[in-house]
Amino acid sequence: MGKAAREQLTRALNEHLNTIHETFQMLDQTPASSLEKVSWKEVIQMGEQVSKQATTVGMLYTGETPGVKALEENMATYFNMLQGFLLLSHGSSMGAGPTLSSCIHKTVKQVVDSSFMLLQEAVSSYGSQNKAQKLSIPRLIGAVWDACAALKKTPTTNVTAIGRAMTQVAVSMKDVLREMKELKPASADPSDESSGEGSMKAVDKSNDDDDSYDGELGNDLSPEEMKIVQLTTGIVSEILVVMKELIRSITALLQQENSDGYAISVDSLEKLLKLCQGLGVQVDELGACLYPPQEISAIKVALEKISSFTKETETELQNLKGFTDDFSKACTGLRNSSRQLEFELGCPGAGDLVPELENLVVSN
């Protein structure tokens, strides 16, 4: 009886899943601009209904095994809500740029995916005596609750979505900066140790072989390499200042948009975000190049790209009428730090010093 009931419920579930997939395909082919604009508040309210319906699924599994008809009716109600939820969320994306659309899609997908997992588990565990399987249902209900609650944290405007994405780029840059600051020069030569003790340590080290080597990567930089690390750290710090002032400018634009209805160019905002993400990639590149042996040529390429991204960012912010003196000062500070490193990289290295001296012409 239990097997036949599960097969019946599985068929019903698959029909509902196919309907939802068809809805997804239809919405992908239907521009949001062709629909009536829906406020995100309506999406949140529908999400609350989905959350309550997930709770109802759990209530069916408290005590005795629920009837097949009760579960089928519950599934039908649940999927009708999900379909309405999808239609509302699609209508809310009217006027959304790529970044905001991505945020909406991500949070909506979490609600749908967590609901799918809950209902699939409810069907597969029907009539089962497996306690672990039944205990998984409350956990999956909690996942639906969390997904629905996350709707309240979803950005509702292009400016907010792009500002958050820029903040995420800045957080990643801070992680790279922290790693840069952990790079250390090579330890001093331990010549003060007794020869016997030194010999014993050498023997121990050779016996340990590579498997037990405890040395940390980035703890053996030369003074010249450390100088490049320090200058590069300064550049990344200045980039973070630029990012901070850029986000402040975006925030000011948001306040201006709310106060007097000033229309912000979504295309310009998206381009600013791409430029910030480009800066983030170059910061990652700089961080990777600082470990010995340092990749000087790659550092030079990264500096050129950082300079280009910075200039383009200034231009776009001016187009948005969000350019400020503080942002200008931040960009100037970044250029000055970059010039210092460029000068250092332009100096002849230890290997080039001898031929350079041989070519000198000394005149009285």
Short mmCIF file of N, CA, C and O in Angstrom, two decimals, residues 178-307:
data_model
loop_
_atom_site.label_atom_id
_atom_site.label_comp_id
_atom_site.label_asym_id
_atom_site.label_seq_id
_atom_site.Cartn_x
_atom_site.Cartn_y
_atom_site.Cartn_z
N ARG A 178 44.97 41.88 3.64
CA ARG A 178 45.39 41.20 4.88
C ARG A 178 46.47 40.15 4.59
O ARG A 178 47.44 40.03 5.32
N GLU A 179 46.30 39.42 3.50
CA GLU A 179 47.28 38.41 3.14
C GLU A 179 48.61 39.06 2.77
O GLU A 179 49.68 38.52 3.08
N MET A 180 48.55 40.20 2.10
CA MET A 180 49.78 40.92 1.75
C MET A 180 50.56 41.32 3.00
O MET A 180 51.79 41.22 3.06
N LYS A 181 49.82 41.79 4.00
CA LYS A 181 50.46 42.24 5.23
C LYS A 181 51.07 41.09 6.03
O LYS A 181 51.88 41.32 6.94
N GLU A 182 50.67 39.86 5.70
CA GLU A 182 51.21 38.69 6.40
C GLU A 182 52.52 38.20 5.79
O GLU A 182 53.18 37.34 6.36
N LEU A 183 52.88 38.75 4.61
CA LEU A 183 54.15 38.38 3.99
C LEU A 183 55.30 38.90 4.85
O LEU A 183 55.27 40.04 5.33
N LYS A 184 56.33 38.09 5.01
CA LYS A 184 57.43 38.45 5.91
C LYS A 184 58.78 38.24 5.24
O LYS A 184 58.92 37.41 4.34
N PRO A 185 59.79 38.99 5.70
CA PRO A 185 61.13 38.80 5.15
C PRO A 185 61.74 37.49 5.64
O PRO A 185 61.27 36.89 6.61
N ALA A 186 62.79 37.06 4.97
CA ALA A 186 63.49 35.84 5.37
C ALA A 186 64.07 36.00 6.77
O ALA A 186 64.51 37.09 7.16
N SER A 187 64.07 34.94 7.55
CA SER A 187 64.60 35.00 8.91
C SER A 187 66.10 35.24 8.88
O SER A 187 66.79 34.89 7.92
N ALA A 188 66.58 35.86 9.96
CA ALA A 188 68.02 36.11 10.07
C ALA A 188 68.77 34.79 10.13
O ALA A 188 68.26 33.78 10.59
N ASP A 189 70.04 34.80 9.67
CA ASP A 189 70.86 33.59 9.67
C ASP A 189 71.16 33.16 11.10
O ASP A 189 71.79 33.91 11.86
N PRO A 190 70.72 31.98 11.52
CA PRO A 190 70.92 31.55 12.91
C PRO A 190 72.35 31.07 13.17
O PRO A 190 72.58 29.93 13.54
N SER A 191 73.32 31.96 12.93
CA SER A 191 74.72 31.58 13.08
C SER A 191 75.15 31.49 14.53
O SER A 191 76.22 30.97 14.84
N ASP A 192 74.31 32.03 15.44
CA ASP A 192 74.69 32.02 16.84
C ASP A 192 74.45 30.67 17.49
O ASP A 192 74.83 30.45 18.62
N GLU A 193 73.80 29.76 16.76
CA GLU A 193 73.55 28.46 17.34
C GLU A 193 74.84 27.65 17.33
O GLU A 193 75.70 27.82 16.47
N SER A 194 74.98 26.78 18.28
CA SER A 194 76.19 25.94 18.35
C SER A 194 76.24 25.04 17.15
O SER A 194 75.22 24.64 16.60
N SER A 195 77.45 24.72 16.71
CA SER A 195 77.61 23.91 15.52
C SER A 195 76.99 22.53 15.70
O SER A 195 76.41 21.97 14.79
N GLY A 196 77.10 21.99 16.92
CA GLY A 196 76.53 20.68 17.17
C GLY A 196 75.02 20.68 17.05
O GLY A 196 74.42 19.82 16.42
N GLU A 197 74.42 21.70 17.66
CA GLU A 197 72.96 21.80 17.62
C GLU A 197 72.49 22.04 16.20
O GLU A 197 71.50 21.48 15.75
N GLY A 198 73.26 22.89 15.47
CA GLY A 198 72.90 23.16 14.08
C GLY A 198 73.00 21.91 13.24
O GLY A 198 72.17 21.66 12.36
N SER A 199 74.02 21.08 13.50
CA SER A 199 74.19 19.86 12.73
C SER A 199 73.04 18.90 13.00
O SER A 199 72.53 18.25 12.09
N MET A 200 72.65 18.79 14.28
CA MET A 200 71.56 17.89 14.63
C MET A 200 70.26 18.32 13.94
O MET A 200 69.49 17.51 13.45
N LYS A 201 70.02 19.67 13.90
CA LYS A 201 68.80 20.16 13.26
C LYS A 201 68.83 19.89 11.77
O LYS A 201 67.80 19.60 11.16
N ALA A 202 70.04 19.99 11.19
CA ALA A 202 70.15 19.73 9.76
C ALA A 202 69.83 18.27 9.46
O ALA A 202 69.16 17.95 8.48
N VAL A 203 70.32 17.37 10.33
CA VAL A 203 70.04 15.94 10.15
C VAL A 203 68.54 15.68 10.30
O VAL A 203 67.94 14.96 9.51
N ASP A 204 67.94 16.29 11.35
CA ASP A 204 66.50 16.10 11.57
C ASP A 204 65.70 16.58 10.38
O ASP A 204 64.73 15.95 9.97
N LYS A 205 66.12 17.73 9.83
CA LYS A 205 65.37 18.31 8.72
C LYS A 205 65.44 17.42 7.49
O LYS A 205 64.47 17.22 6.78
N SER A 206 66.66 16.83 7.25
CA SER A 206 66.81 15.96 6.09
C SER A 206 66.02 14.68 6.25
O SER A 206 65.51 14.12 5.29
N ASN A 207 65.92 14.20 7.50
CA ASN A 207 65.16 12.98 7.75
C ASN A 207 63.66 13.21 7.62
O ASN A 207 62.91 12.33 7.22
N ASP A 208 63.22 14.42 8.00
CA ASP A 208 61.79 14.72 7.94
C ASP A 208 61.28 14.73 6.50
O ASP A 208 60.13 14.44 6.23
N ASP A 209 62.19 15.12 5.57
CA ASP A 209 61.85 15.20 4.14
C ASP A 209 60.76 16.25 3.92
O ASP A 209 60.44 17.03 4.80
N ASP A 210 60.17 16.27 2.73
CA ASP A 210 59.23 17.33 2.36
C ASP A 210 57.90 17.20 3.08
O ASP A 210 57.17 18.17 3.24
N ASP A 211 57.51 15.98 3.49
CA ASP A 211 56.18 15.76 4.04
C ASP A 211 55.93 16.51 5.33
O ASP A 211 54.81 16.85 5.66
N SER A 212 57.01 16.75 6.10
CA SER A 212 56.81 17.38 7.41
C SER A 212 57.37 18.79 7.47
O SER A 212 57.63 19.32 8.53
N TYR A 213 57.60 19.39 6.29
CA TYR A 213 58.14 20.75 6.27
C TYR A 213 57.09 21.73 6.75
O TYR A 213 55.97 21.78 6.23
N ASP A 214 57.44 22.51 7.78
CA ASP A 214 56.46 23.41 8.40
C ASP A 214 56.60 24.85 7.95
O ASP A 214 55.93 25.74 8.46
N GLY A 215 57.52 25.14 7.03
CA GLY A 215 57.72 26.51 6.59
C GLY A 215 56.49 27.04 5.88
O GLY A 215 55.78 26.32 5.18
N GLU A 216 56.20 28.31 6.05
CA GLU A 216 55.03 28.91 5.44
C GLU A 216 55.42 29.69 4.21
O GLU A 216 56.42 30.40 4.19
N LEU A 217 54.63 29.54 3.15
CA LEU A 217 54.87 30.27 1.92
C LEU A 217 54.73 31.76 2.17
O LEU A 217 53.75 32.21 2.75
N GLY A 218 55.71 32.54 1.72
CA GLY A 218 55.66 33.99 1.90
C GLY A 218 56.39 34.48 3.13
O GLY A 218 56.27 35.64 3.51
N ASN A 219 57.19 33.59 3.76
CA ASN A 219 57.96 34.00 4.94
C ASN A 219 59.46 34.10 4.66
O ASN A 219 60.27 34.09 5.57
N ASP A 220 59.81 34.16 3.37
CA ASP A 220 61.24 34.16 3.03
C ASP A 220 61.56 35.18 1.95
O ASP A 220 62.32 34.91 1.02
N LEU A 221 60.96 36.38 2.05
CA LEU A 221 61.19 37.41 1.04
C LEU A 221 62.48 38.17 1.30
O LEU A 221 62.83 38.43 2.45
N SER A 222 63.16 38.54 0.22
CA SER A 222 64.38 39.35 0.33
C SER A 222 64.00 40.80 0.63
O SER A 222 62.83 41.19 0.48
N PRO A 223 64.96 41.62 1.05
CA PRO A 223 64.66 43.05 1.31
C PRO A 223 64.08 43.74 0.08
O PRO A 223 63.18 44.58 0.20
N GLU A 224 64.60 43.41 -1.11
CA GLU A 224 64.09 44.03 -2.33
C GLU A 224 62.63 43.62 -2.58
O GLU A 224 61.80 44.43 -2.98
N GLU A 225 62.35 42.34 -2.33
CA GLU A 225 60.99 41.86 -2.52
C GLU A 225 60.04 42.47 -1.49
O GLU A 225 58.89 42.79 -1.81
N MET A 226 60.52 42.64 -0.27
CA MET A 226 59.69 43.25 0.76
C MET A 226 59.36 44.70 0.43
O MET A 226 58.27 45.18 0.74
N LYS A 227 60.29 45.38 -0.23
CA LYS A 227 60.04 46.77 -0.63
C LYS A 227 58.88 46.82 -1.63
O LYS A 227 57.98 47.67 -1.54
N ILE A 228 58.87 45.87 -2.56
CA ILE A 228 57.79 45.80 -3.54
C ILE A 228 56.47 45.45 -2.84
O ILE A 228 55.42 45.99 -3.17
N VAL A 229 56.53 44.55 -1.85
CA VAL A 229 55.33 44.19 -1.08
C VAL A 229 54.76 45.42 -0.39
O VAL A 229 53.55 45.67 -0.42
N GLN A 230 55.63 46.20 0.24
CA GLN A 230 55.17 47.38 0.98
C GLN A 230 54.53 48.40 0.04
O GLN A 230 53.47 48.98 0.36
N LEU A 231 55.15 48.62 -1.12
CA LEU A 231 54.60 49.58 -2.07
C LEU A 231 53.27 49.08 -2.65
O LEU A 231 52.33 49.86 -2.84
N THR A 232 53.20 47.79 -2.92
CA THR A 232 51.96 47.21 -3.46
C THR A 232 50.85 47.26 -2.42
O THR A 232 49.68 47.52 -2.75
N THR A 233 51.21 47.01 -1.18
CA THR A 233 50.22 47.10 -0.09
C THR A 233 49.64 48.51 -0.02
O THR A 233 48.43 48.70 0.19
N GLY A 234 50.51 49.50 -0.22
CA GLY A 234 50.04 50.89 -0.24
C GLY A 234 49.07 51.15 -1.37
O GLY A 234 48.06 51.86 -1.20
N ILE A 235 49.32 50.54 -2.53
CA ILE A 235 48.43 50.72 -3.68
C ILE A 235 47.06 50.12 -3.39
O ILE A 235 46.02 50.75 -3.66
N VAL A 236 47.04 48.91 -2.85
CA VAL A 236 45.75 48.26 -2.55
C VAL A 236 44.98 49.05 -1.49
O VAL A 236 43.76 49.20 -1.57
N SER A 237 45.70 49.61 -0.52
CA SER A 237 45.05 50.45 0.49
C SER A 237 44.41 51.67 -0.16
O SER A 237 43.28 52.06 0.19
N GLU A 238 45.11 52.26 -1.15
CA GLU A 238 44.55 53.42 -1.85
C GLU A 238 43.36 53.03 -2.72
O GLU A 238 42.40 53.80 -2.86
N ILE A 239 43.41 51.83 -3.31
CA ILE A 239 42.27 51.36 -4.11
C ILE A 239 41.03 51.22 -3.22
O ILE A 239 39.91 51.55 -3.62
N LEU A 240 41.25 50.74 -2.00
CA LEU A 240 40.13 50.61 -1.06
C LEU A 240 39.54 51.98 -0.71
O LEU A 240 38.32 52.11 -0.52
N VAL A 241 40.39 52.99 -0.62
CA VAL A 241 39.90 54.35 -0.37
C VAL A 241 39.05 54.82 -1.55
O VAL A 241 37.98 55.43 -1.38
N VAL A 242 39.53 54.52 -2.77
CA VAL A 242 38.76 54.87 -3.97
C VAL A 242 37.40 54.18 -3.95
O VAL A 242 36.36 54.78 -4.24
N MET A 243 37.40 52.88 -3.58
CA MET A 243 36.15 52.12 -3.51
C MET A 243 35.20 52.73 -2.48
O MET A 243 33.99 52.86 -2.72
N LYS A 244 35.75 53.12 -1.33
CA LYS A 244 34.92 53.71 -0.28
C LYS A 244 34.26 55.00 -0.76
O LYS A 244 33.05 55.21 -0.55
N GLU A 245 35.04 55.86 -1.41
CA GLU A 245 34.49 57.13 -1.89
C GLU A 245 33.51 56.92 -3.04
O GLU A 245 32.53 57.66 -3.17
N LEU A 246 33.75 55.89 -3.85
CA LEU A 246 32.82 55.58 -4.93
C LEU A 246 31.48 55.13 -4.37
O LEU A 246 30.42 55.57 -4.83
N ILE A 247 31.51 54.27 -3.37
CA ILE A 247 30.27 53.79 -2.74
C ILE A 247 29.54 54.95 -2.08
O ILE A 247 28.30 55.03 -2.11
N ARG A 248 30.29 55.87 -1.47
CA ARG A 248 29.66 57.06 -0.88
C ARG A 248 28.95 57.87 -1.95
O ARG A 248 27.85 58.39 -1.73
N SER A 249 29.59 57.99 -3.11
CA SER A 249 28.98 58.75 -4.20
C SER A 249 27.71 58.07 -4.69
O SER A 249 26.70 58.74 -4.97
N ILE A 250 27.73 56.73 -4.77
CA ILE A 250 26.55 55.98 -5.19
C ILE A 250 25.42 56.18 -4.18
O ILE A 250 24.25 56.36 -4.55
N THR A 251 25.79 56.17 -2.89
CA THR A 251 24.79 56.37 -1.83
C THR A 251 24.17 57.76 -1.94
O THR A 251 22.95 57.93 -1.78
N ALA A 252 24.99 58.75 -2.23
CA ALA A 252 24.48 60.12 -2.39
C ALA A 252 23.53 60.21 -3.59
O ALA A 252 22.51 60.90 -3.54
N LEU A 253 23.86 59.47 -4.65
CA LEU A 253 22.98 59.44 -5.82
C LEU A 253 21.64 58.80 -5.47
O LEU A 253 20.59 59.24 -5.96
N LEU A 254 21.68 57.79 -4.63
CA LEU A 254 20.44 57.12 -4.20
C LEU A 254 19.56 58.10 -3.44
O LEU A 254 18.34 58.16 -3.64
N GLN A 255 20.16 58.88 -2.54
CA GLN A 255 19.41 59.87 -1.77
C GLN A 255 18.82 60.93 -2.69
O GLN A 255 17.68 61.37 -2.51
N GLN A 256 19.60 61.30 -3.70
CA GLN A 256 19.13 62.30 -4.66
C GLN A 256 17.96 61.74 -5.48
O GLN A 256 16.98 62.44 -5.75
N GLU A 257 18.06 60.45 -5.84
CA GLU A 257 16.99 59.81 -6.61
C GLU A 257 15.70 59.76 -5.81
O GLU A 257 14.61 59.98 -6.33
N ASN A 258 15.82 59.49 -4.51
CA ASN A 258 14.64 59.38 -3.65
C ASN A 258 14.00 60.74 -3.38
O ASN A 258 12.79 60.85 -3.21
N SER A 259 14.84 61.80 -3.33
CA SER A 259 14.33 63.11 -2.93
C SER A 259 13.66 63.88 -4.06
O SER A 259 12.60 64.47 -3.89
N ASP A 260 14.28 63.86 -5.24
CA ASP A 260 13.71 64.69 -6.32
C ASP A 260 13.42 63.92 -7.60
O ASP A 260 13.20 64.51 -8.66
N GLY A 261 13.43 62.57 -7.51
CA GLY A 261 13.07 61.78 -8.69
C GLY A 261 14.11 61.80 -9.78
O GLY A 261 13.82 61.47 -10.93
N TYR A 262 15.34 62.16 -9.45
CA TYR A 262 16.42 62.19 -10.43
C TYR A 262 16.67 60.78 -10.97
O TYR A 262 16.87 59.83 -10.22
N ALA A 263 16.60 60.61 -12.28
CA ALA A 263 16.76 59.30 -12.91
C ALA A 263 18.23 58.98 -13.10
O ALA A 263 18.97 59.72 -13.76
N ILE A 264 18.69 57.88 -12.50
CA ILE A 264 20.08 57.46 -12.60
C ILE A 264 20.23 56.48 -13.76
O ILE A 264 19.43 55.57 -13.92
N SER A 265 21.25 56.67 -14.57
CA SER A 265 21.51 55.79 -15.70
C SER A 265 21.96 54.42 -15.19
O SER A 265 23.03 54.28 -14.59
N VAL A 266 21.13 53.42 -15.44
CA VAL A 266 21.46 52.06 -15.00
C VAL A 266 22.69 51.55 -15.75
O VAL A 266 23.55 50.88 -15.17
N ASP A 267 22.80 51.89 -17.02
CA ASP A 267 23.95 51.44 -17.82
C ASP A 267 25.26 51.96 -17.23
O ASP A 267 26.26 51.24 -17.17
N SER A 268 25.26 53.24 -16.81
CA SER A 268 26.46 53.81 -16.22
C SER A 268 26.80 53.14 -14.89
O SER A 268 27.98 52.87 -14.60
N LEU A 269 25.78 52.85 -14.10
CA LEU A 269 26.01 52.17 -12.83
C LEU A 269 26.57 50.77 -13.05
O LEU A 269 27.50 50.34 -12.34
N GLU A 270 26.03 50.07 -14.03
CA GLU A 270 26.52 48.72 -14.33
C GLU A 270 27.97 48.78 -14.81
O GLU A 270 28.78 47.91 -14.48
N LYS A 271 28.29 49.80 -15.59
CA LYS A 271 29.68 49.94 -16.07
C LYS A 271 30.62 50.23 -14.90
O LYS A 271 31.73 49.70 -14.85
N LEU A 272 30.16 51.06 -13.97
CA LEU A 272 30.98 51.34 -12.78
C LEU A 272 31.25 50.05 -12.00
O LEU A 272 32.36 49.83 -11.52
N LEU A 273 30.23 49.21 -11.88
CA LEU A 273 30.41 47.95 -11.17
C LEU A 273 31.42 47.06 -11.88
O LEU A 273 32.29 46.46 -11.25
N LYS A 274 31.32 46.98 -13.20
CA LYS A 274 32.27 46.16 -13.97
C LYS A 274 33.69 46.68 -13.80
O LYS A 274 34.65 45.89 -13.72
N LEU A 275 33.84 47.99 -13.75
CA LEU A 275 35.17 48.58 -13.53
C LEU A 275 35.69 48.21 -12.15
O LEU A 275 36.88 47.89 -11.98
N CYS A 276 34.82 48.26 -11.15
CA CYS A 276 35.21 47.87 -9.79
C CYS A 276 35.62 46.41 -9.73
O CYS A 276 36.61 46.05 -9.09
N GLN A 277 34.84 45.58 -10.41
CA GLN A 277 35.18 44.16 -10.44
C GLN A 277 36.49 43.93 -11.17
O GLN A 277 37.27 43.04 -10.80
N GLY A 278 36.74 44.75 -12.20
CA GLY A 278 38.03 44.68 -12.89
C GLY A 278 39.17 45.04 -11.96
O GLY A 278 40.24 44.40 -11.98
N LEU A 279 38.97 46.07 -11.14
CA LEU A 279 39.98 46.44 -10.14
C LEU A 279 40.21 45.29 -9.16
O LEU A 279 41.34 45.00 -8.77
N GLY A 280 39.11 44.63 -8.78
CA GLY A 280 39.22 43.50 -7.86
C GLY A 280 40.06 42.37 -8.43
O GLY A 280 40.87 41.77 -7.72
N VAL A 281 39.87 42.10 -9.73
CA VAL A 281 40.67 41.06 -10.39
C VAL A 281 42.15 41.42 -10.37
O VAL A 281 43.02 40.57 -10.10
N GLN A 282 42.47 42.70 -10.62
CA GLN A 282 43.87 43.13 -10.63
C GLN A 282 44.49 43.12 -9.23
O GLN A 282 45.67 42.83 -9.07
N VAL A 283 43.68 43.39 -8.23
CA VAL A 283 44.18 43.29 -6.85
C VAL A 283 44.52 41.83 -6.53
O VAL A 283 45.55 41.53 -5.92
N ASP A 284 43.65 40.91 -6.96
CA ASP A 284 43.95 39.48 -6.79
C ASP A 284 45.25 39.13 -7.49
O ASP A 284 46.08 38.36 -6.96
N GLU A 285 45.43 39.68 -8.69
CA GLU A 285 46.64 39.40 -9.47
C GLU A 285 47.88 39.92 -8.74
O GLU A 285 48.90 39.23 -8.66
N LEU A 286 47.78 41.14 -8.21
CA LEU A 286 48.92 41.70 -7.47
C LEU A 286 49.26 40.82 -6.26
O LEU A 286 50.43 40.56 -5.99
N GLY A 287 48.24 40.39 -5.55
CA GLY A 287 48.47 39.56 -4.38
C GLY A 287 49.18 38.27 -4.73
O GLY A 287 50.09 37.83 -4.01
N ALA A 288 48.79 37.66 -5.86
CA ALA A 288 49.40 36.39 -6.28
C ALA A 288 50.84 36.59 -6.75
O ALA A 288 51.68 35.69 -6.59
N CYS A 289 51.14 37.76 -7.31
CA CYS A 289 52.48 38.02 -7.87
C CYS A 289 53.53 38.33 -6.81
O CYS A 289 54.73 38.35 -7.13
N LEU A 290 53.12 38.60 -5.57
CA LEU A 290 54.07 39.02 -4.55
C LEU A 290 54.83 37.87 -3.90
O LEU A 290 55.87 38.08 -3.27
N TYR A 291 54.30 36.65 -4.04
CA TYR A 291 55.00 35.50 -3.46
C TYR A 291 56.25 35.21 -4.29
O TYR A 291 56.23 35.30 -5.51
N PRO A 292 57.35 34.88 -3.61
CA PRO A 292 58.58 34.62 -4.36
C PRO A 292 58.50 33.33 -5.18
O PRO A 292 57.87 32.37 -4.73
N PRO A 293 59.08 33.33 -6.39
CA PRO A 293 59.72 34.49 -7.05
C PRO A 293 58.67 35.44 -7.60
O PRO A 293 57.72 35.01 -8.25
N GLN A 294 58.83 36.72 -7.30
CA GLN A 294 57.83 37.71 -7.68
C GLN A 294 57.78 37.87 -9.20
O GLN A 294 58.81 37.88 -9.87
N GLU A 295 56.56 38.00 -9.71
CA GLU A 295 56.35 38.15 -11.16
C GLU A 295 56.26 39.64 -11.51
O GLU A 295 55.18 40.22 -11.54
N ILE A 296 57.41 40.22 -11.75
CA ILE A 296 57.48 41.67 -11.98
C ILE A 296 56.70 42.10 -13.22
O ILE A 296 55.99 43.11 -13.21
N SER A 297 56.84 41.33 -14.30
CA SER A 297 56.14 41.71 -15.54
C SER A 297 54.63 41.71 -15.34
O SER A 297 53.92 42.59 -15.84
N ALA A 298 54.12 40.74 -14.59
CA ALA A 298 52.68 40.67 -14.33
C ALA A 298 52.23 41.83 -13.44
O ALA A 298 51.12 42.35 -13.60
N ILE A 299 53.08 42.24 -12.50
CA ILE A 299 52.75 43.39 -11.64
C ILE A 299 52.63 44.65 -12.49
O ILE A 299 51.72 45.46 -12.30
N LYS A 300 53.54 44.81 -13.46
CA LYS A 300 53.50 45.99 -14.33
C LYS A 300 52.20 46.01 -15.15
O LYS A 300 51.58 47.07 -15.31
N VAL A 301 51.81 44.84 -15.66
CA VAL A 301 50.56 44.77 -16.44
C VAL A 301 49.37 45.13 -15.56
O VAL A 301 48.46 45.87 -15.97
N ALA A 302 49.37 44.63 -14.33
CA ALA A 302 48.27 44.92 -13.40
C ALA A 302 48.20 46.42 -13.11
O ALA A 302 47.10 46.99 -13.05
N LEU A 303 49.34 47.06 -12.95
CA LEU A 303 49.36 48.50 -12.68
C LEU A 303 48.78 49.29 -13.85
O LEU A 303 48.05 50.27 -13.66
N GLU A 304 49.09 48.86 -15.09
CA GLU A 304 48.55 49.53 -16.27
C GLU A 304 47.02 49.41 -16.31
O GLU A 304 46.31 50.37 -16.61
N LYS A 305 46.53 48.22 -16.00
CA LYS A 305 45.08 48.01 -16.02
C LYS A 305 44.39 48.79 -14.90
O LYS A 305 43.30 49.34 -15.10
N ILE A 306 45.02 48.85 -13.74
CA ILE A 306 44.45 49.62 -12.62
C ILE A 306 44.34 51.09 -13.00
O ILE A 306 43.33 51.75 -12.72
N SER A 307 45.38 51.61 -13.66
CA SER A 307 45.36 53.01 -14.11
C SER A 307 44.23 53.24 -15.09
O SER A 307 43.50 54.23 -15.01
#
